Amino acid sequence: MATKDIIDTLAGIEPGSALDAIRARRLQARENAQKSYLSLFEPIDASEFSLVERAAIAAFVTGLHGESPVAAFYREKLAANTDGAALLAAIQVEIERGKTSGPYGAFPAGPLSIENKAGLIYRVSAGRKPDLSARLVAALEHAHLLVFRPRDAASADMKALLAAGWSNTGIVTFSQLVAFLSFQVRVVTGLRVLGASLGRTSAGA
């Protein structure tokens, strides 16, 4: 059985609705987003990047973006894994510690340096490290970097992931997953706002 379109589900889009019609106008984009979700969260091979790691990072990244149906979905996805509830508790603590606003960081010396902005340099708390694997500790710290300080990403950050046991293939998939989650949060939020606006328009007609 085909997996229901995840963005439609999270945005509360019903078949035949005005939002469904709007999304159908960009069918290829809709299909590509669903294919991305399936390849990242229902992969044929998860040997380089386990399903529980994917769910944990997803819960963390979407939690950093703020409370939303997307964040709730990935919390539930993580909790559904064996030992997921205990892992989720640690992730929740780290979300609260990692919340900030961005993007921030430093540009190379030049005209853009005027846009430099200091911000939180996130590190997993010592108290939570025993609840997380070395791979997840490195992944959470790198995910926070990608969400809030992408301009600061450097080769040393990649080396930290490699040192924690991530393979080059796993790092590529990990980076794709973080980028997809940021996209998914924005799209779902936008669609829900649009849906609410259409509902108010219809009610006032």
mmCIF file of C-alpha atoms in Angstrom:
data_model
loop_
_atom_site.group_PDB
_atom_site.id
_atom_site.type_symbol
_atom_site.label_atom_id
_atom_site.label_comp_id
_atom_site.label_asym_id
_atom_site.label_seq_id
_atom_site.Cartn_x
_atom_site.Cartn_y
_atom_site.Cartn_z
ATOM 1 C CA MET A 1 0.000 0.000 0.000
ATOM 2 C CA ALA A 2 1.369 3.408 -0.989
ATOM 3 C CA THR A 3 2.338 5.767 1.816
ATOM 4 C CA LYS A 4 -0.029 8.743 1.991
ATOM 5 C CA ASP A 5 1.573 11.990 0.874
ATOM 6 C CA ILE A 6 3.341 13.214 4.006
ATOM 7 C CA ILE A 7 3.030 16.947 3.322
ATOM 8 C CA ASP A 8 -0.693 16.584 2.603
ATOM 9 C CA THR A 9 -1.071 14.680 5.872
ATOM 10 C CA LEU A 10 0.868 17.177 7.991
ATOM 11 C CA ALA A 11 -0.815 20.176 6.367
ATOM 12 C CA GLY A 12 -4.275 18.654 6.861
ATOM 13 C CA ILE A 13 -5.075 18.651 3.136
ATOM 14 C CA GLU A 14 -8.172 16.656 2.202
ATOM 15 C CA PRO A 15 -8.698 15.175 -1.294
ATOM 16 C CA GLY A 16 -10.789 17.524 -3.424
ATOM 17 C CA SER A 17 -10.145 20.543 -1.204
ATOM 18 C CA ALA A 18 -8.979 23.939 -2.461
ATOM 19 C CA LEU A 19 -5.487 23.241 -1.111
ATOM 20 C CA ASP A 20 -5.459 19.871 -2.860
ATOM 21 C CA ALA A 21 -6.221 21.655 -6.139
ATOM 22 C CA ILE A 22 -3.458 24.186 -5.500
ATOM 23 C CA ARG A 23 -0.907 21.448 -4.858
ATOM 24 C CA ALA A 24 -2.048 19.560 -7.952
ATOM 25 C CA ARG A 25 -0.945 22.495 -10.094
ATOM 26 C CA ARG A 26 2.646 21.610 -9.222
ATOM 27 C CA LEU A 27 2.326 17.859 -9.427
ATOM 28 C CA GLN A 28 6.002 17.186 -10.127
ATOM 29 C CA ALA A 29 7.107 19.202 -7.081
ATOM 30 C CA ARG A 30 4.521 17.353 -4.990
ATOM 31 C CA GLU A 31 5.721 13.962 -6.199
ATOM 32 C CA ASN A 32 9.397 14.836 -5.765
ATOM 33 C CA ALA A 33 8.841 15.946 -2.160
ATOM 34 C CA GLN A 34 7.118 12.641 -1.407
ATOM 35 C CA LYS A 35 9.915 10.668 -3.071
ATOM 36 C CA SER A 36 12.435 12.571 -0.944
ATOM 37 C CA TYR A 37 10.542 11.688 2.225
ATOM 38 C CA LEU A 38 10.360 8.005 1.297
ATOM 39 C CA SER A 39 14.035 7.792 0.361
ATOM 40 C CA LEU A 40 15.061 9.447 3.634
ATOM 41 C CA PHE A 41 12.660 7.801 6.078
ATOM 42 C CA GLU A 42 11.703 4.535 4.372
ATOM 43 C CA PRO A 43 14.992 3.681 2.643
ATOM 44 C CA ILE A 44 15.787 0.344 1.073
ATOM 45 C CA ASP A 45 19.145 0.339 2.875
ATOM 46 C CA ALA A 46 19.577 2.024 6.275
ATOM 47 C CA SER A 47 22.899 0.409 7.108
ATOM 48 C CA GLU A 48 24.868 3.680 6.954
ATOM 49 C CA PHE A 49 22.242 5.707 8.841
ATOM 50 C CA SER A 50 19.766 3.787 10.984
ATOM 51 C CA LEU A 51 16.034 4.469 11.088
ATOM 52 C CA VAL A 52 16.152 5.380 14.776
ATOM 53 C CA GLU A 53 18.980 7.857 14.111
ATOM 54 C CA ARG A 54 16.923 9.403 11.321
ATOM 55 C CA ALA A 55 13.903 9.731 13.599
ATOM 56 C CA ALA A 56 15.987 11.181 16.445
ATOM 57 C CA ILE A 57 17.610 13.803 14.234
ATOM 58 C CA ALA A 58 14.246 14.622 12.660
ATOM 59 C CA ALA A 59 12.669 15.135 16.080
ATOM 60 C CA PHE A 60 15.561 17.401 17.063
ATOM 61 C CA VAL A 61 15.648 19.498 13.885
ATOM 62 C CA THR A 62 11.887 20.007 13.636
ATOM 63 C CA GLY A 63 11.759 20.759 17.364
ATOM 64 C CA LEU A 64 14.338 23.514 16.873
ATOM 65 C CA HIS A 65 11.992 25.095 14.336
ATOM 66 C CA GLY A 66 9.260 25.343 16.997
ATOM 67 C CA GLU A 67 6.152 23.402 17.918
ATOM 68 C CA SER A 68 4.196 22.248 14.867
ATOM 69 C CA PRO A 69 2.386 19.203 13.451
ATOM 70 C CA VAL A 70 5.694 18.329 11.783
ATOM 71 C CA ALA A 71 7.566 18.286 15.104
ATOM 72 C CA ALA A 72 4.788 16.222 16.701
ATOM 73 C CA PHE A 73 4.899 13.732 13.828
ATOM 74 C CA TYR A 74 8.628 13.089 14.195
ATOM 75 C CA ARG A 75 8.389 12.862 17.991
ATOM 76 C CA GLU A 76 5.817 10.107 17.524
ATOM 77 C CA LYS A 77 7.981 8.459 14.884
ATOM 78 C CA LEU A 78 10.916 8.359 17.287
ATOM 79 C CA ALA A 79 8.818 7.158 20.227
ATOM 80 C CA ALA A 80 7.540 4.259 18.105
ATOM 81 C CA ASN A 81 11.058 2.802 17.900
ATOM 82 C CA THR A 82 12.419 0.342 20.447
ATOM 83 C CA ASP A 83 13.808 2.411 23.341
ATOM 84 C CA GLY A 84 12.581 5.476 21.442
ATOM 85 C CA ALA A 85 10.738 6.961 24.408
ATOM 86 C CA ALA A 86 13.938 7.227 26.490
ATOM 87 C CA LEU A 87 15.814 8.663 23.527
ATOM 88 C CA LEU A 88 13.023 11.159 22.909
ATOM 89 C CA ALA A 89 13.293 12.422 26.485
ATOM 90 C CA ALA A 90 16.974 13.225 25.916
ATOM 91 C CA ILE A 91 16.207 14.848 22.562
ATOM 92 C CA GLN A 92 13.532 17.036 24.154
ATOM 93 C CA VAL A 93 16.032 18.347 26.694
ATOM 94 C CA GLU A 94 18.495 19.146 23.909
ATOM 95 C CA ILE A 95 15.845 20.923 21.849
ATOM 96 C CA GLU A 96 15.205 23.304 24.725
ATOM 97 C CA ARG A 97 18.938 23.885 25.162
ATOM 98 C CA GLY A 98 19.443 24.442 21.453
ATOM 99 C CA LYS A 99 16.584 26.818 20.738
ATOM 100 C CA THR A 100 17.766 30.135 19.352
ATOM 101 C CA SER A 101 17.155 32.380 16.348
ATOM 102 C CA GLY A 102 19.128 32.571 13.152
ATOM 103 C CA PRO A 103 20.695 32.285 10.780
ATOM 104 C CA TYR A 104 23.883 33.682 12.206
ATOM 105 C CA GLY A 105 27.617 33.240 11.831
ATOM 106 C CA ALA A 106 30.494 34.871 9.994
ATOM 107 C CA PHE A 107 31.088 35.460 6.296
ATOM 108 C CA PRO A 108 34.604 35.418 4.803
ATOM 109 C CA ALA A 109 36.348 38.784 5.081
ATOM 110 C CA GLY A 110 34.795 41.157 2.559
ATOM 111 C CA PRO A 111 31.660 43.226 1.857
ATOM 112 C CA LEU A 112 29.352 40.657 3.457
ATOM 113 C CA SER A 113 31.208 40.801 6.777
ATOM 114 C CA ILE A 114 28.850 43.583 7.827
ATOM 115 C CA GLU A 115 26.176 40.846 8.059
ATOM 116 C CA ASN A 116 28.180 38.837 10.600
ATOM 117 C CA LYS A 117 26.114 37.920 13.645
ATOM 118 C CA ALA A 118 27.170 36.069 16.786
ATOM 119 C CA GLY A 119 24.971 33.349 18.242
ATOM 120 C CA LEU A 120 24.783 30.145 20.240
ATOM 121 C CA ILE A 121 27.509 27.566 19.647
ATOM 122 C CA TYR A 122 25.491 24.490 20.579
ATOM 123 C CA ARG A 123 27.006 21.454 22.235
ATOM 124 C CA VAL A 124 25.138 18.467 23.679
ATOM 125 C CA SER A 125 25.007 18.657 27.464
ATOM 126 C CA ALA A 126 27.318 16.355 29.410
ATOM 127 C CA GLY A 127 24.315 15.030 31.310
ATOM 128 C CA ARG A 128 22.588 13.791 28.152
ATOM 129 C CA LYS A 129 25.597 12.252 26.437
ATOM 130 C CA PRO A 130 25.198 8.909 28.262
ATOM 131 C CA ASP A 131 21.678 8.652 26.797
ATOM 132 C CA LEU A 132 22.914 9.254 23.245
ATOM 133 C CA SER A 133 25.439 7.445 21.080
ATOM 134 C CA ALA A 134 28.637 9.221 20.008
ATOM 135 C CA ARG A 135 27.158 9.279 16.500
ATOM 136 C CA LEU A 136 24.021 11.053 17.694
ATOM 137 C CA VAL A 137 25.935 13.554 19.820
ATOM 138 C CA ALA A 138 27.992 14.566 16.780
ATOM 139 C CA ALA A 139 24.900 14.548 14.566
ATOM 140 C CA LEU A 140 22.836 16.809 16.834
ATOM 141 C CA GLU A 141 25.657 19.311 17.090
ATOM 142 C CA HIS A 142 26.148 19.298 13.320
ATOM 143 C CA ALA A 143 22.400 19.543 12.653
ATOM 144 C CA HIS A 144 22.209 22.636 14.874
ATOM 145 C CA LEU A 145 25.088 24.118 12.878
ATOM 146 C CA LEU A 146 23.280 23.466 9.580
ATOM 147 C CA VAL A 147 20.013 24.972 10.849
ATOM 148 C CA PHE A 148 21.369 28.102 12.503
ATOM 149 C CA ARG A 149 24.979 28.634 11.368
ATOM 150 C CA PRO A 150 25.293 27.188 7.851
ATOM 151 C CA ARG A 151 27.811 29.863 6.841
ATOM 152 C CA ASP A 152 30.179 28.604 9.572
ATOM 153 C CA ALA A 153 30.275 24.989 8.362
ATOM 154 C CA ALA A 154 33.891 23.914 7.750
ATOM 155 C CA SER A 155 35.961 20.804 7.129
ATOM 156 C CA ALA A 156 36.589 20.422 10.871
ATOM 157 C CA ASP A 157 32.862 19.843 11.376
ATOM 158 C CA MET A 158 32.876 17.030 8.826
ATOM 159 C CA LYS A 159 35.896 15.491 10.550
ATOM 160 C CA ALA A 160 33.968 15.481 13.839
ATOM 161 C CA LEU A 161 31.234 13.390 12.208
ATOM 162 C CA LEU A 162 33.786 10.994 10.701
ATOM 163 C CA ALA A 163 35.514 10.663 14.079
ATOM 164 C CA ALA A 164 32.177 9.760 15.679
ATOM 165 C CA GLY A 165 31.675 6.879 13.250
ATOM 166 C CA TRP A 166 29.775 8.450 10.369
ATOM 167 C CA SER A 167 30.725 7.351 6.862
ATOM 168 C CA ASN A 168 30.942 9.726 3.914
ATOM 169 C CA THR A 169 27.744 8.199 2.511
ATOM 170 C CA GLY A 170 25.992 8.594 5.849
ATOM 171 C CA ILE A 171 27.050 12.244 6.101
ATOM 172 C CA VAL A 172 25.647 13.004 2.648
ATOM 173 C CA THR A 173 22.316 11.408 3.547
ATOM 174 C CA PHE A 174 22.327 13.148 6.929
ATOM 175 C CA SER A 175 22.831 16.546 5.253
ATOM 176 C CA GLN A 176 20.028 15.804 2.785
ATOM 177 C CA LEU A 177 17.730 14.852 5.657
ATOM 178 C CA VAL A 178 18.339 18.108 7.559
ATOM 179 C CA ALA A 179 17.765 20.157 4.389
ATOM 180 C CA PHE A 180 14.570 18.244 3.614
ATOM 181 C CA LEU A 181 13.205 18.772 7.129
ATOM 182 C CA SER A 182 13.765 22.532 6.961
ATOM 183 C CA PHE A 183 11.961 22.571 3.595
ATOM 184 C CA GLN A 184 9.140 20.400 4.921
ATOM 185 C CA VAL A 185 8.542 22.622 7.955
ATOM 186 C CA ARG A 186 8.352 25.742 5.758
ATOM 187 C CA VAL A 187 6.007 24.151 3.216
ATOM 188 C CA VAL A 188 3.646 22.664 5.800
ATOM 189 C CA THR A 189 3.524 25.930 7.761
ATOM 190 C CA GLY A 190 2.798 27.890 4.586
ATOM 191 C CA LEU A 191 0.076 25.501 3.465
ATOM 192 C CA ARG A 192 -1.627 25.540 6.860
ATOM 193 C CA VAL A 193 -1.588 29.352 6.879
ATOM 194 C CA LEU A 194 -2.990 29.386 3.331
ATOM 195 C CA GLY A 195 -5.634 26.854 4.297
ATOM 196 C CA ALA A 196 -6.729 28.955 7.244
ATOM 197 C CA SER A 197 -6.901 32.009 4.991
ATOM 198 C CA LEU A 198 -8.997 30.176 2.411
ATOM 199 C CA GLY A 199 -11.292 28.982 5.205
ATOM 200 C CA ARG A 200 -11.820 32.541 6.433
ATOM 201 C CA THR A 201 -12.477 33.707 2.886
ATOM 202 C CA SER A 202 -15.056 30.979 2.334
ATOM 203 C CA ALA A 203 -16.746 31.725 5.658
ATOM 204 C CA GLY A 204 -17.001 35.394 4.766
ATOM 205 C CA ALA A 205 -18.335 34.768 1.260
#
